[in-house]
Amino acid sequence: MIITGSIAEVGKQVKEWKLNGLCVGLVPTMGYLHEGHASLIEKSVSLCDKTVASVFVNPTQFGPGEDLETYPRDFSHDCELLKSRGCDMVFHPDAAEMYPPDFATWVEVQSDMPKQLCGKTRPIHFRGVCTVVNKLFNIVTPDMAFFGQKDAQQLAIIRRMVRDLSMNVEIVGCPIVREKDGLARSSRNTYLNEQERAAAPVLFRSIQHGRELIKKGERDARRLIASMKELLEKEALARIDYVDAVDGETMLPVNILDTGVLVAMAVYIGKTRLIDNFTVDSSLLSGK
Amino acid sequence: MIITGSIAEVGKQVKEWKLNGLCVGLVPTMGYLHEGHASLIEKSVSLCDKTVASVFVNPTQFGPGEDLETYPRDFSHDCELLKSRGCDMVFHPDAAEMYPPDFATWVEVQSDMPKQLCGKTRPIHFRGVCTVVNKLFNIVTPDMAFFGQKDAQQLAIIRRMVRDLSMNVEIVGCPIVREKDGLARSSRNTYLNEQERAAAPVLFRSIQHGRELIKKGERDARRLIASMKELLEKEALARIDYVDAVDGETMLPVNILDTGVLVAMAVYIGKTRLIDNFTVDSSLLSGK
Protein backbone atom coordinates (compact mmCIF):
# COMPACT_ATOMS: atom_id res chain seq x y z
CA MET A 1 0.00 0.00 0.00
CA ILE A 2 1.40 3.38 -1.07
CA ILE A 3 1.34 6.09 1.60
CA THR A 4 1.97 9.68 0.51
CA GLY A 5 1.22 13.26 1.47
CA SER A 6 2.14 14.63 -1.95
CA ILE A 7 -0.49 15.82 -4.45
CA ALA A 8 2.00 15.37 -7.28
CA GLU A 9 2.77 11.77 -6.31
CA VAL A 10 -0.92 10.83 -6.21
CA GLY A 11 -1.42 12.41 -9.62
CA LYS A 12 1.53 10.56 -11.12
CA GLN A 13 0.41 7.16 -9.76
CA VAL A 14 -3.23 7.57 -10.81
CA LYS A 15 -2.19 8.71 -14.29
CA GLU A 16 -0.21 5.47 -14.68
CA TRP A 17 -3.19 3.39 -13.53
CA LYS A 18 -5.52 5.22 -15.92
CA LEU A 19 -3.18 4.74 -18.89
CA ASN A 20 -3.50 1.02 -18.15
CA GLY A 21 -7.28 1.36 -18.32
CA LEU A 22 -7.79 0.73 -14.59
CA CYS A 23 -10.86 2.02 -12.72
CA VAL A 24 -10.03 4.09 -9.63
CA GLY A 25 -12.19 4.44 -6.51
CA LEU A 26 -11.79 7.14 -3.85
CA VAL A 27 -12.88 6.99 -0.20
CA PRO A 28 -12.46 10.46 1.36
CA THR A 29 -12.12 10.30 5.17
CA MET A 30 -10.99 12.38 8.13
CA GLY A 31 -9.24 9.34 9.62
CA TYR A 32 -9.74 7.60 12.99
CA LEU A 33 -11.30 4.91 10.87
CA HIS A 34 -14.00 2.50 12.02
CA GLU A 35 -16.17 -0.21 10.49
CA GLY A 36 -18.24 2.43 8.69
CA HIS A 37 -15.16 3.56 6.74
CA ALA A 38 -14.12 -0.07 6.29
CA SER A 39 -17.43 -0.78 4.53
CA LEU A 40 -16.70 2.07 2.08
CA ILE A 41 -13.22 0.68 1.37
CA GLU A 42 -14.65 -2.81 0.82
CA LYS A 43 -17.31 -1.44 -1.53
CA SER A 44 -14.64 0.40 -3.53
CA VAL A 45 -12.36 -2.64 -3.64
CA SER A 46 -15.28 -4.73 -4.92
CA LEU A 47 -16.18 -2.25 -7.72
CA CYS A 48 -12.84 -0.68 -8.74
CA ASP A 49 -9.40 -1.92 -9.81
CA LYS A 50 -7.59 0.47 -7.48
CA THR A 51 -8.78 2.11 -4.28
CA VAL A 52 -7.42 5.35 -2.86
CA ALA A 53 -8.35 6.55 0.64
CA SER A 54 -7.67 10.09 1.76
CA VAL A 55 -7.05 10.74 5.45
CA PHE A 56 -7.27 14.50 6.08
CA VAL A 57 -8.92 16.38 8.94
CA ASN A 58 -10.13 19.25 6.78
CA PRO A 59 -9.88 22.50 8.77
CA THR A 60 -12.18 24.50 6.47
CA GLN A 61 -15.26 22.46 7.36
CA PHE A 62 -14.95 23.21 11.09
CA GLY A 63 -16.53 26.40 12.43
CA PRO A 64 -15.23 28.50 15.32
CA GLY A 65 -15.71 26.63 18.60
CA GLU A 66 -16.08 23.26 16.88
CA ASP A 67 -13.81 20.28 17.52
CA LEU A 68 -11.02 20.74 14.96
CA GLU A 69 -8.26 20.63 17.60
CA THR A 70 -9.63 17.65 19.53
CA TYR A 71 -10.84 15.61 16.54
CA PRO A 72 -9.41 12.12 17.14
CA ARG A 73 -6.40 11.00 15.08
CA ASP A 74 -4.55 7.66 14.85
CA PHE A 75 -2.84 7.40 11.49
CA SER A 76 -0.95 4.17 12.10
CA HIS A 77 -4.15 2.38 13.11
CA ASP A 78 -5.85 3.89 10.02
CA CYS A 79 -3.11 2.47 7.78
CA GLU A 80 -3.48 -0.99 9.35
CA LEU A 81 -7.22 -0.99 8.75
CA LEU A 82 -6.86 0.32 5.18
CA LYS A 83 -4.18 -2.22 4.27
CA SER A 84 -6.17 -5.12 5.72
CA ARG A 85 -9.22 -4.18 3.62
CA GLY A 86 -7.32 -3.97 0.33
CA CYS A 87 -6.74 -0.24 -0.07
CA ASP A 88 -3.99 0.52 -2.65
CA MET A 89 -2.99 4.07 -1.74
CA VAL A 90 -3.43 6.42 1.21
CA PHE A 91 -3.30 10.15 0.58
CA HIS A 92 -2.42 11.84 3.88
CA PRO A 93 -1.52 15.48 3.14
CA ASP A 94 -0.78 18.11 5.75
CA ALA A 95 -2.88 21.28 5.76
CA ALA A 96 -0.15 23.29 3.99
CA GLU A 97 -0.17 20.88 1.02
CA MET A 98 -3.94 21.33 0.66
CA TYR A 99 -4.23 25.02 1.57
CA PRO A 100 -1.39 27.41 0.61
CA PRO A 101 -1.32 30.56 2.79
CA ASP A 102 -3.19 32.72 0.26
CA PHE A 103 -5.74 30.03 -0.64
CA ALA A 104 -8.91 31.79 -1.79
CA THR A 105 -11.00 29.61 -4.13
CA TRP A 106 -14.21 28.13 -2.76
CA VAL A 107 -16.77 25.75 -4.20
CA GLU A 108 -20.23 26.24 -2.75
CA VAL A 109 -23.77 25.04 -3.39
CA GLN A 110 -25.58 28.36 -3.00
CA SER A 111 -29.15 27.11 -2.67
CA ASP A 112 -31.25 26.50 0.43
CA MET A 113 -29.94 22.91 0.53
CA PRO A 114 -26.86 23.56 2.69
CA LYS A 115 -28.90 25.81 5.02
CA GLN A 116 -31.17 23.00 6.25
CA LEU A 117 -30.46 20.40 8.95
CA CYS A 118 -26.78 20.60 9.99
CA GLY A 119 -26.38 23.83 7.98
CA LYS A 120 -28.57 25.70 10.47
CA THR A 121 -25.88 25.55 13.16
CA ARG A 122 -22.85 24.92 10.91
CA PRO A 123 -23.06 27.72 8.32
CA ILE A 124 -19.61 27.28 6.69
CA HIS A 125 -19.44 23.49 7.03
CA PHE A 126 -20.67 22.47 3.58
CA ARG A 127 -18.60 25.12 1.80
CA GLY A 128 -15.55 23.50 3.37
CA VAL A 129 -16.78 20.02 2.49
CA CYS A 130 -17.51 20.89 -1.16
CA THR A 131 -14.19 22.66 -1.60
CA VAL A 132 -12.08 19.84 -0.16
CA VAL A 133 -14.02 17.11 -1.96
CA ASN A 134 -13.77 19.03 -5.24
CA LYS A 135 -10.02 19.31 -4.67
CA LEU A 136 -9.68 15.60 -3.79
CA PHE A 137 -11.57 14.71 -6.97
CA ASN A 138 -9.17 16.89 -8.98
CA ILE A 139 -6.14 15.29 -7.34
CA VAL A 140 -7.26 11.65 -7.52
CA THR A 141 -9.57 11.88 -10.60
CA PRO A 142 -11.54 8.85 -9.37
CA ASP A 143 -14.09 7.03 -11.53
CA MET A 144 -16.17 6.38 -8.41
CA ALA A 145 -16.24 7.93 -4.94
CA PHE A 146 -17.78 6.40 -1.83
CA PHE A 147 -19.59 8.25 0.96
CA GLY A 148 -21.57 7.07 3.98
CA GLN A 149 -25.32 7.61 4.13
CA LYS A 150 -24.88 8.65 7.77
CA ASP A 151 -23.81 12.07 6.45
CA ALA A 152 -26.93 12.22 4.29
CA GLN A 153 -26.90 15.98 3.75
CA GLN A 154 -23.22 15.90 2.79
CA LEU A 155 -23.96 13.11 0.31
CA ALA A 156 -26.87 15.05 -1.28
CA ILE A 157 -24.78 18.23 -1.55
CA ILE A 158 -21.84 16.40 -3.11
CA ARG A 159 -24.19 14.77 -5.63
CA ARG A 160 -25.46 18.24 -6.50
CA MET A 161 -21.95 19.69 -6.86
CA VAL A 162 -20.89 16.82 -9.11
CA ARG A 163 -23.97 17.24 -11.31
CA ASP A 164 -23.75 21.05 -11.48
CA LEU A 165 -20.02 21.14 -12.27
CA SER A 166 -20.20 18.14 -14.66
CA MET A 167 -17.57 16.27 -12.65
CA ASN A 168 -17.01 12.89 -14.24
CA VAL A 169 -17.26 10.74 -11.11
CA GLU A 170 -19.96 8.35 -9.94
CA ILE A 171 -21.03 9.02 -6.35
CA VAL A 172 -21.88 5.85 -4.41
CA GLY A 173 -23.78 6.21 -1.14
CA CYS A 174 -23.27 3.34 1.35
CA PRO A 175 -25.52 2.21 4.24
CA ILE A 176 -24.99 3.31 7.83
CA VAL A 177 -22.91 0.82 9.85
CA ARG A 178 -24.05 0.45 13.48
CA GLU A 179 -22.79 -0.95 16.77
CA LYS A 180 -24.68 -3.93 18.20
CA ASP A 181 -26.90 -1.60 20.23
CA GLY A 182 -27.73 0.45 17.14
CA LEU A 183 -25.43 3.44 17.66
CA ALA A 184 -24.22 4.64 14.26
CA ARG A 185 -20.45 4.25 13.89
CA SER A 186 -18.69 7.62 14.12
CA SER A 187 -15.19 8.77 14.95
CA ARG A 188 -16.83 11.16 17.41
CA ASN A 189 -18.25 8.26 19.48
CA THR A 190 -14.82 8.19 21.12
CA TYR A 191 -15.70 11.47 22.88
CA LEU A 192 -18.44 9.71 24.91
CA ASN A 193 -17.75 8.70 28.50
CA GLU A 194 -19.25 5.47 29.85
CA GLN A 195 -22.51 7.04 30.94
CA GLU A 196 -22.90 8.96 27.68
CA ARG A 197 -22.09 5.87 25.64
CA ALA A 198 -24.90 4.06 27.44
CA ALA A 199 -27.28 6.92 26.60
CA ALA A 200 -26.25 7.34 22.95
CA PRO A 201 -28.39 4.54 21.42
CA VAL A 202 -31.41 6.75 22.12
CA LEU A 203 -30.87 8.17 18.60
CA PHE A 204 -31.32 4.74 17.07
CA ARG A 205 -34.30 3.93 19.32
CA SER A 206 -35.92 7.15 18.14
CA ILE A 207 -35.25 6.14 14.53
CA GLN A 208 -36.72 2.68 15.09
CA HIS A 209 -39.72 4.32 16.74
CA GLY A 210 -40.17 6.63 13.73
CA ARG A 211 -39.93 3.70 11.33
CA GLU A 212 -42.55 1.76 13.30
CA LEU A 213 -44.94 4.72 13.23
CA ILE A 214 -44.61 4.95 9.44
CA LYS A 215 -45.17 1.19 9.11
CA LYS A 216 -48.36 1.64 11.12
CA GLY A 217 -49.59 4.30 8.72
CA GLU A 218 -48.27 7.66 9.97
CA ARG A 219 -47.86 10.01 6.98
CA ASP A 220 -47.76 13.38 8.75
CA ALA A 221 -44.19 14.63 9.13
CA ARG A 222 -44.94 17.00 11.97
CA ARG A 223 -46.60 14.33 14.12
CA LEU A 224 -43.80 11.86 13.39
CA ILE A 225 -41.12 14.32 14.42
CA ALA A 226 -42.97 15.32 17.58
CA SER A 227 -43.22 11.68 18.62
CA MET A 228 -39.55 10.99 17.85
CA LYS A 229 -38.54 14.09 19.83
CA GLU A 230 -40.67 12.97 22.75
CA LEU A 231 -38.71 9.73 22.89
CA LEU A 232 -35.37 11.55 22.71
CA GLU A 233 -36.36 13.96 25.47
CA LYS A 234 -36.84 11.09 27.90
CA GLU A 235 -33.05 10.61 27.87
CA ALA A 236 -31.62 13.05 30.42
CA LEU A 237 -28.18 13.28 28.76
CA ALA A 238 -29.67 14.06 25.32
CA ARG A 239 -30.24 17.57 23.97
CA ILE A 240 -31.89 17.82 20.56
CA ASP A 241 -30.27 20.03 17.90
CA TYR A 242 -32.85 19.08 15.25
CA VAL A 243 -35.12 16.31 14.06
CA ASP A 244 -36.46 17.07 10.57
CA ALA A 245 -38.16 15.43 7.62
CA VAL A 246 -36.87 16.72 4.28
CA ASP A 247 -36.84 15.83 0.60
CA GLY A 248 -33.90 13.44 0.14
CA GLU A 249 -32.53 15.35 -2.87
CA THR A 250 -33.23 19.02 -2.17
CA MET A 251 -33.09 18.79 1.66
CA LEU A 252 -36.16 21.07 1.82
CA PRO A 253 -38.76 20.39 4.56
CA VAL A 254 -41.76 18.21 3.66
CA ASN A 255 -45.15 17.79 5.30
CA ILE A 256 -46.03 14.34 3.98
CA LEU A 257 -43.96 11.20 4.53
CA ASP A 258 -43.45 9.63 1.12
CA THR A 259 -40.78 7.65 -0.74
CA GLY A 260 -37.42 9.43 -0.74
CA VAL A 261 -38.09 11.53 2.34
CA LEU A 262 -35.10 11.76 4.67
CA VAL A 263 -35.77 11.83 8.41
CA ALA A 264 -32.59 13.17 10.01
CA MET A 265 -31.48 14.25 13.45
CA ALA A 266 -28.58 15.81 15.32
CA VAL A 267 -28.56 15.26 19.07
CA TYR A 268 -26.02 16.25 21.71
CA ILE A 269 -25.14 13.51 24.18
CA GLY A 270 -23.31 15.55 26.79
CA LYS A 271 -21.02 17.79 24.73
CA THR A 272 -20.82 15.38 21.79
CA ARG A 273 -22.99 16.10 18.76
CA LEU A 274 -24.16 12.89 17.05
CA ILE A 275 -26.17 12.53 13.83
CA ASP A 276 -28.33 9.73 12.46
CA ASN A 277 -31.07 9.32 9.87
CA PHE A 278 -33.26 7.00 7.83
CA THR A 279 -34.92 7.27 4.43
CA VAL A 280 -38.58 6.48 3.84
CA ASP A 281 -38.88 3.76 1.21
CA SER A 282 -41.68 1.72 -0.31
CA SER A 283 -41.22 -1.21 2.07
CA LEU A 284 -41.67 1.07 5.09
CA LEU A 285 -44.75 2.65 3.50
CA SER A 286 -46.24 -0.77 2.79
CA GLY A 287 -45.82 -1.66 6.46
CA LYS A 288 -43.00 -4.20 6.06
CA MET B 1 -13.87 18.24 -37.10
CA ILE B 2 -16.41 16.95 -34.58
CA ILE B 3 -19.18 19.40 -33.65
CA THR B 4 -21.32 18.60 -30.62
CA GLY B 5 -23.45 20.23 -27.96
CA SER B 6 -23.43 17.18 -25.72
CA ILE B 7 -21.36 16.98 -22.53
CA ALA B 8 -21.53 13.18 -22.65
CA GLU B 9 -20.26 13.05 -26.24
CA VAL B 10 -17.26 15.26 -25.43
CA GLY B 11 -16.43 13.09 -22.42
CA LYS B 12 -16.61 9.90 -24.45
CA GLN B 13 -14.38 11.23 -27.24
CA VAL B 14 -11.77 12.69 -24.89
CA LYS B 15 -11.66 9.46 -22.86
CA GLU B 16 -10.82 7.57 -26.06
CA TRP B 17 -8.05 10.05 -26.91
CA LYS B 18 -6.61 9.82 -23.41
CA LEU B 19 -6.61 6.02 -23.42
CA ASN B 20 -4.42 6.35 -26.52
CA GLY B 21 -2.05 8.58 -24.56
CA LEU B 22 -2.91 11.72 -26.54
CA CYS B 23 -2.45 15.20 -25.07
CA VAL B 24 -5.60 17.36 -25.23
CA GLY B 25 -5.71 21.17 -25.46
CA LEU B 26 -8.76 23.33 -24.74
CA VAL B 27 -9.51 26.83 -26.04
CA PRO B 28 -12.59 28.21 -24.24
CA THR B 29 -14.34 30.96 -26.25
CA MET B 30 -17.64 32.82 -26.46
CA GLY B 31 -17.58 32.55 -30.25
CA TYR B 32 -17.59 35.27 -32.94
CA LEU B 33 -14.00 34.24 -33.41
CA HIS B 34 -11.23 36.50 -34.67
CA GLU B 35 -7.46 36.31 -35.15
CA GLY B 36 -6.93 36.49 -31.37
CA HIS B 37 -8.85 33.24 -30.93
CA ALA B 38 -7.14 31.80 -33.99
CA SER B 39 -3.75 32.38 -32.34
CA LEU B 40 -4.92 30.36 -29.31
CA ILE B 41 -6.07 27.50 -31.54
CA GLU B 42 -2.76 27.53 -33.40
CA LYS B 43 -0.84 27.48 -30.11
CA SER B 44 -2.88 24.52 -28.90
CA VAL B 45 -2.47 22.65 -32.21
CA SER B 46 1.29 23.21 -32.01
CA LEU B 47 1.57 21.87 -28.43
CA CYS B 48 -1.18 19.21 -28.16
CA ASP B 49 -2.24 16.12 -30.10
CA LYS B 50 -5.91 17.11 -30.07
CA THR B 51 -7.50 20.54 -29.75
CA VAL B 52 -11.01 21.20 -28.44
CA ALA B 53 -12.61 24.64 -28.72
CA SER B 54 -15.71 25.54 -26.75
CA VAL B 55 -18.10 28.12 -28.19
CA PHE B 56 -20.53 29.21 -25.48
CA VAL B 57 -21.81 32.68 -24.60
CA ASN B 58 -21.84 32.07 -20.86
CA PRO B 59 -24.85 33.87 -19.35
CA THR B 60 -23.56 33.73 -15.75
CA GLN B 61 -20.64 36.08 -16.44
CA PHE B 62 -22.90 38.89 -17.68
CA GLY B 63 -24.39 41.29 -15.14
CA PRO B 64 -27.79 43.02 -15.38
CA GLY B 65 -27.72 45.66 -18.16
CA GLU B 66 -24.66 44.11 -19.82
CA ASP B 67 -24.63 42.85 -23.41
CA LEU B 68 -25.66 39.19 -23.06
CA GLU B 69 -28.55 39.56 -25.53
CA THR B 70 -26.64 41.54 -28.15
CA TYR B 71 -23.30 39.70 -27.85
CA PRO B 72 -22.37 38.86 -31.47
CA ARG B 73 -22.80 35.28 -32.68
CA ASP B 74 -21.87 33.55 -35.96
CA PHE B 75 -21.40 29.85 -35.36
CA SER B 76 -20.97 28.76 -38.98
CA HIS B 77 -18.16 31.29 -39.46
CA ASP B 78 -16.65 30.11 -36.15
CA CYS B 79 -16.63 26.51 -37.40
CA GLU B 80 -14.94 27.54 -40.67
CA LEU B 81 -12.18 29.37 -38.79
CA LEU B 82 -11.70 26.52 -36.28
CA LYS B 83 -11.55 23.87 -39.00
CA SER B 84 -9.07 25.87 -41.07
CA ARG B 85 -6.71 26.20 -38.07
CA GLY B 86 -6.71 22.48 -37.25
CA CYS B 87 -9.21 22.28 -34.37
CA ASP B 88 -10.40 18.69 -33.79
CA MET B 89 -13.63 19.20 -31.85
CA VAL B 90 -16.04 22.06 -31.18
CA PHE B 91 -18.15 21.94 -28.03
CA HIS B 92 -21.19 24.18 -28.60
CA PRO B 93 -23.69 23.51 -25.81
CA ASP B 94 -26.92 25.39 -25.27
CA ALA B 95 -27.48 27.08 -21.91
CA ALA B 96 -29.77 24.26 -20.70
CA GLU B 97 -27.00 21.68 -21.21
CA MET B 98 -24.63 23.76 -19.08
CA TYR B 99 -27.08 25.10 -16.50
CA PRO B 100 -30.00 22.89 -15.40
CA PRO B 101 -32.95 24.92 -13.99
CA ASP B 102 -31.92 24.36 -10.34
CA PHE B 103 -28.19 24.89 -10.94
CA ALA B 104 -26.69 26.16 -7.68
CA THR B 105 -22.96 25.35 -7.43
CA TRP B 106 -20.51 28.21 -7.83
CA VAL B 107 -16.74 28.39 -7.94
CA GLU B 108 -15.35 31.69 -6.74
CA VAL B 109 -11.99 33.21 -5.88
CA GLN B 110 -13.00 35.03 -2.69
CA SER B 111 -10.00 37.34 -2.28
CA ASP B 112 -9.56 40.96 -3.29
CA MET B 113 -8.26 39.80 -6.69
CA PRO B 114 -11.63 39.68 -8.47
CA LYS B 115 -12.68 43.03 -6.93
CA GLN B 116 -9.94 45.03 -8.70
CA LEU B 117 -9.97 46.39 -12.27
CA CYS B 118 -13.00 44.96 -14.16
CA GLY B 119 -14.39 43.55 -10.91
CA LYS B 120 -15.13 47.07 -9.66
CA THR B 121 -17.98 47.49 -12.14
CA ARG B 122 -18.65 43.80 -12.89
CA PRO B 123 -19.14 42.23 -9.42
CA ILE B 124 -20.46 38.80 -10.51
CA HIS B 125 -18.38 38.52 -13.69
CA PHE B 126 -15.47 36.45 -12.38
CA ARG B 127 -17.69 34.10 -10.37
CA GLY B 128 -19.41 33.27 -13.67
CA VAL B 129 -16.06 32.90 -15.46
CA CYS B 130 -14.56 30.61 -12.79
CA THR B 131 -17.67 28.45 -12.64
CA VAL B 132 -17.95 27.94 -16.39
CA VAL B 133 -14.20 27.39 -16.87
CA ASN B 134 -14.17 24.89 -13.97
CA LYS B 135 -17.08 23.08 -15.61
CA LEU B 136 -15.40 23.10 -19.05
CA PHE B 137 -12.22 21.68 -17.48
CA ASN B 138 -14.30 18.89 -15.90
CA ILE B 139 -16.04 18.13 -19.19
CA VAL B 140 -12.97 18.24 -21.47
CA THR B 141 -10.26 17.26 -18.89
CA PRO B 142 -7.62 19.06 -20.97
CA ASP B 143 -3.89 18.73 -20.32
CA MET B 144 -3.45 22.36 -21.37
CA ALA B 145 -5.84 25.30 -21.72
CA PHE B 146 -5.19 28.50 -23.67
CA PHE B 147 -6.32 32.01 -22.73
CA GLY B 148 -5.57 35.45 -24.18
CA GLN B 149 -3.47 37.92 -22.24
CA LYS B 150 -5.96 40.61 -23.28
CA ASP B 151 -8.20 39.35 -20.46
CA ALA B 152 -5.29 39.60 -18.02
CA GLN B 153 -7.40 39.63 -14.86
CA GLN B 154 -9.38 36.60 -16.04
CA LEU B 155 -6.13 34.78 -16.78
CA ALA B 156 -4.71 35.55 -13.30
CA ILE B 157 -7.93 34.45 -11.59
CA ILE B 158 -8.09 31.20 -13.55
CA ARG B 159 -4.47 30.47 -12.69
CA ARG B 160 -5.37 31.00 -9.03
CA MET B 161 -8.44 28.74 -9.24
CA VAL B 162 -6.42 25.99 -10.90
CA ARG B 163 -3.72 26.21 -8.24
CA ASP B 164 -6.12 26.40 -5.28
CA LEU B 165 -8.30 23.50 -6.44
CA SER B 166 -5.34 21.39 -7.62
CA MET B 167 -6.78 21.11 -11.12
CA ASN B 168 -4.40 19.12 -13.27
CA VAL B 169 -4.25 21.46 -16.28
CA GLU B 170 -1.49 23.73 -17.53
CA ILE B 171 -2.72 27.28 -18.18
CA VAL B 172 -1.04 28.93 -21.16
CA GLY B 173 -1.39 32.69 -21.58
CA CYS B 174 -1.04 33.98 -25.17
CA PRO B 175 -0.08 37.46 -26.42
CA ILE B 176 -2.64 40.08 -27.41
CA VAL B 177 -3.34 40.08 -31.16
CA ARG B 178 -3.90 43.56 -32.64
CA GLU B 179 -5.29 45.19 -35.77
CA LYS B 180 -2.81 47.12 -37.97
CA ASP B 181 -3.63 50.35 -36.11
CA GLY B 182 -3.01 48.68 -32.74
CA LEU B 183 -6.60 48.04 -31.64
CA ALA B 184 -6.69 44.80 -29.67
CA ARG B 185 -8.80 42.14 -31.41
CA SER B 186 -12.13 41.66 -29.65
CA SER B 187 -15.53 40.29 -30.62
CA ARG B 188 -16.97 43.49 -29.17
CA ASN B 189 -15.12 45.63 -31.77
CA THR B 190 -18.05 44.80 -34.06
CA TYR B 191 -20.22 47.12 -31.92
CA LEU B 192 -18.18 50.15 -33.04
CA ASN B 193 -19.55 52.44 -35.77
CA GLU B 194 -17.14 54.01 -38.27
CA GLN B 195 -16.42 57.06 -36.14
CA GLU B 196 -15.94 54.99 -32.98
CA ARG B 197 -13.70 52.52 -34.81
CA ALA B 198 -11.49 55.44 -35.86
CA ALA B 199 -11.31 56.60 -32.22
CA ALA B 200 -10.70 53.16 -30.67
CA PRO B 201 -6.91 52.93 -31.24
CA VAL B 202 -6.55 55.59 -28.53
CA LEU B 203 -6.30 52.69 -26.05
CA PHE B 204 -3.22 51.35 -27.83
CA ARG B 205 -1.72 54.83 -28.21
CA SER B 206 -2.10 55.29 -24.47
CA ILE B 207 -0.39 51.94 -23.89
CA GLN B 208 2.47 52.85 -26.21
CA HIS B 209 2.76 56.19 -24.42
CA GLY B 210 2.93 54.39 -21.04
CA ARG B 211 5.57 52.00 -22.32
CA GLU B 212 7.65 54.92 -23.61
CA LEU B 213 7.45 56.69 -20.25
CA ILE B 214 8.73 53.56 -18.49
CA LYS B 215 11.54 53.18 -21.01
CA LYS B 216 12.52 56.76 -20.24
CA GLY B 217 12.72 55.94 -16.54
CA GLU B 218 9.26 56.54 -15.06
CA ARG B 219 8.82 54.25 -12.03
CA ASP B 220 5.94 55.98 -10.26
CA ALA B 221 2.63 54.22 -10.99
CA ARG B 222 0.43 57.22 -10.10
CA ARG B 223 2.29 59.59 -12.46
CA LEU B 224 2.26 57.00 -15.26
CA ILE B 225 -1.47 56.43 -14.94
CA ALA B 226 -2.21 60.17 -14.83
CA SER B 227 -0.24 60.69 -18.02
CA MET B 228 -1.94 57.75 -19.78
CA LYS B 229 -5.36 59.05 -18.71
CA GLU B 230 -4.50 62.50 -20.00
CA LEU B 231 -3.85 61.04 -23.44
CA LEU B 232 -7.11 59.05 -23.36
CA GLU B 233 -9.12 62.10 -22.31
CA LYS B 234 -8.07 63.95 -25.46
CA GLU B 235 -10.29 61.57 -27.44
CA ALA B 236 -13.84 62.99 -27.32
CA LEU B 237 -15.54 59.60 -27.85
CA ALA B 238 -13.57 57.92 -25.04
CA ARG B 239 -14.77 57.64 -21.45
CA ILE B 240 -12.38 56.01 -18.97
CA ASP B 241 -13.69 53.20 -16.73
CA TYR B 242 -10.28 52.60 -15.16
CA VAL B 243 -6.53 52.74 -15.79
CA ASP B 244 -4.63 50.93 -13.04
CA ALA B 245 -1.23 49.46 -12.24
CA VAL B 246 -1.46 46.22 -10.24
CA ASP B 247 0.63 43.22 -9.28
CA GLY B 248 0.35 40.77 -12.19
CA GLU B 249 -0.45 37.82 -9.92
CA THR B 250 -2.54 39.24 -7.07
CA MET B 251 -4.14 42.11 -9.05
CA LEU B 252 -3.57 44.39 -6.03
CA PRO B 253 -2.59 48.05 -6.70
CA VAL B 254 1.13 48.92 -6.72
CA ASN B 255 2.95 52.23 -6.35
CA ILE B 256 6.21 51.30 -8.06
CA LEU B 257 6.54 50.09 -11.65
CA ASP B 258 8.61 46.92 -11.54
CA THR B 259 8.85 43.58 -13.36
CA GLY B 260 5.52 41.76 -13.43
CA VAL B 261 3.36 44.83 -12.89
CA LEU B 262 0.23 44.82 -15.06
CA VAL B 263 -0.95 48.17 -16.43
CA ALA B 264 -4.56 47.64 -17.47
CA MET B 265 -7.43 49.76 -18.69
CA ALA B 266 -11.11 49.66 -19.56
CA VAL B 267 -12.39 52.50 -21.73
CA TYR B 268 -15.79 53.13 -23.25
CA ILE B 269 -15.76 54.18 -26.87
CA GLY B 270 -19.34 55.35 -27.28
CA LYS B 271 -21.36 52.61 -25.59
CA THR B 272 -18.75 49.90 -26.19
CA ARG B 273 -16.48 48.95 -23.31
CA LEU B 274 -13.00 47.94 -24.52
CA ILE B 275 -10.08 46.61 -22.47
CA ASP B 276 -6.34 46.50 -23.08
CA ASN B 277 -3.15 46.12 -21.06
CA PHE B 278 0.58 45.58 -21.00
CA THR B 279 2.98 43.97 -18.52
CA VAL B 280 6.15 45.67 -17.30
CA ASP B 281 9.14 43.46 -18.10
CA SER B 282 12.90 43.73 -17.78
CA SER B 283 13.38 44.95 -21.36
CA LEU B 284 11.00 47.89 -20.77
CA LEU B 285 12.76 48.72 -17.50
CA SER B 286 16.15 48.67 -19.21
CA GLY B 287 14.86 51.17 -21.77
CA LYS B 288 14.71 48.81 -24.77
XYZ file of N, CA, C and O in Angstrom, chain B residues 31-33 72-79:
44
model
N -17.218 32.498 -28.842
C -17.577 32.545 -30.253
C -17.311 33.900 -30.888
O -16.664 34.766 -30.307
N -17.852 34.096 -32.115
C -17.588 35.273 -32.944
C -16.073 35.444 -33.043
O -15.520 36.491 -32.722
N -15.460 34.391 -33.507
C -14.002 34.245 -33.406
C -13.248 35.174 -34.346
O -13.695 35.468 -35.449
N -22.311 39.360 -30.090
C -22.366 38.861 -31.475
C -22.153 37.356 -31.570
O -21.380 36.792 -30.805
N -22.882 36.732 -32.493
C -22.802 35.283 -32.680
C -22.753 34.959 -34.179
O -23.494 35.549 -34.965
N -21.898 34.029 -34.569
C -21.874 33.553 -35.965
C -21.208 32.177 -35.963
O -20.018 32.041 -36.276
N -21.985 31.166 -35.606
C -21.403 29.847 -35.358
C -20.850 29.204 -36.621
O -19.831 28.514 -36.561
N -21.495 29.440 -37.779
C -20.971 28.761 -38.977
C -19.614 29.365 -39.368
O -18.695 28.639 -39.746
N -19.482 30.686 -39.220
C -18.160 31.291 -39.459
C -17.131 30.769 -38.448
O -15.976 30.496 -38.790
N -17.554 30.644 -37.178
C -16.648 30.112 -36.145
C -16.121 28.738 -36.550
O -14.923 28.447 -36.428
N -17.035 27.881 -37.028
C -16.630 26.514 -37.400
C -15.638 26.532 -38.567
O -14.671 25.768 -38.571
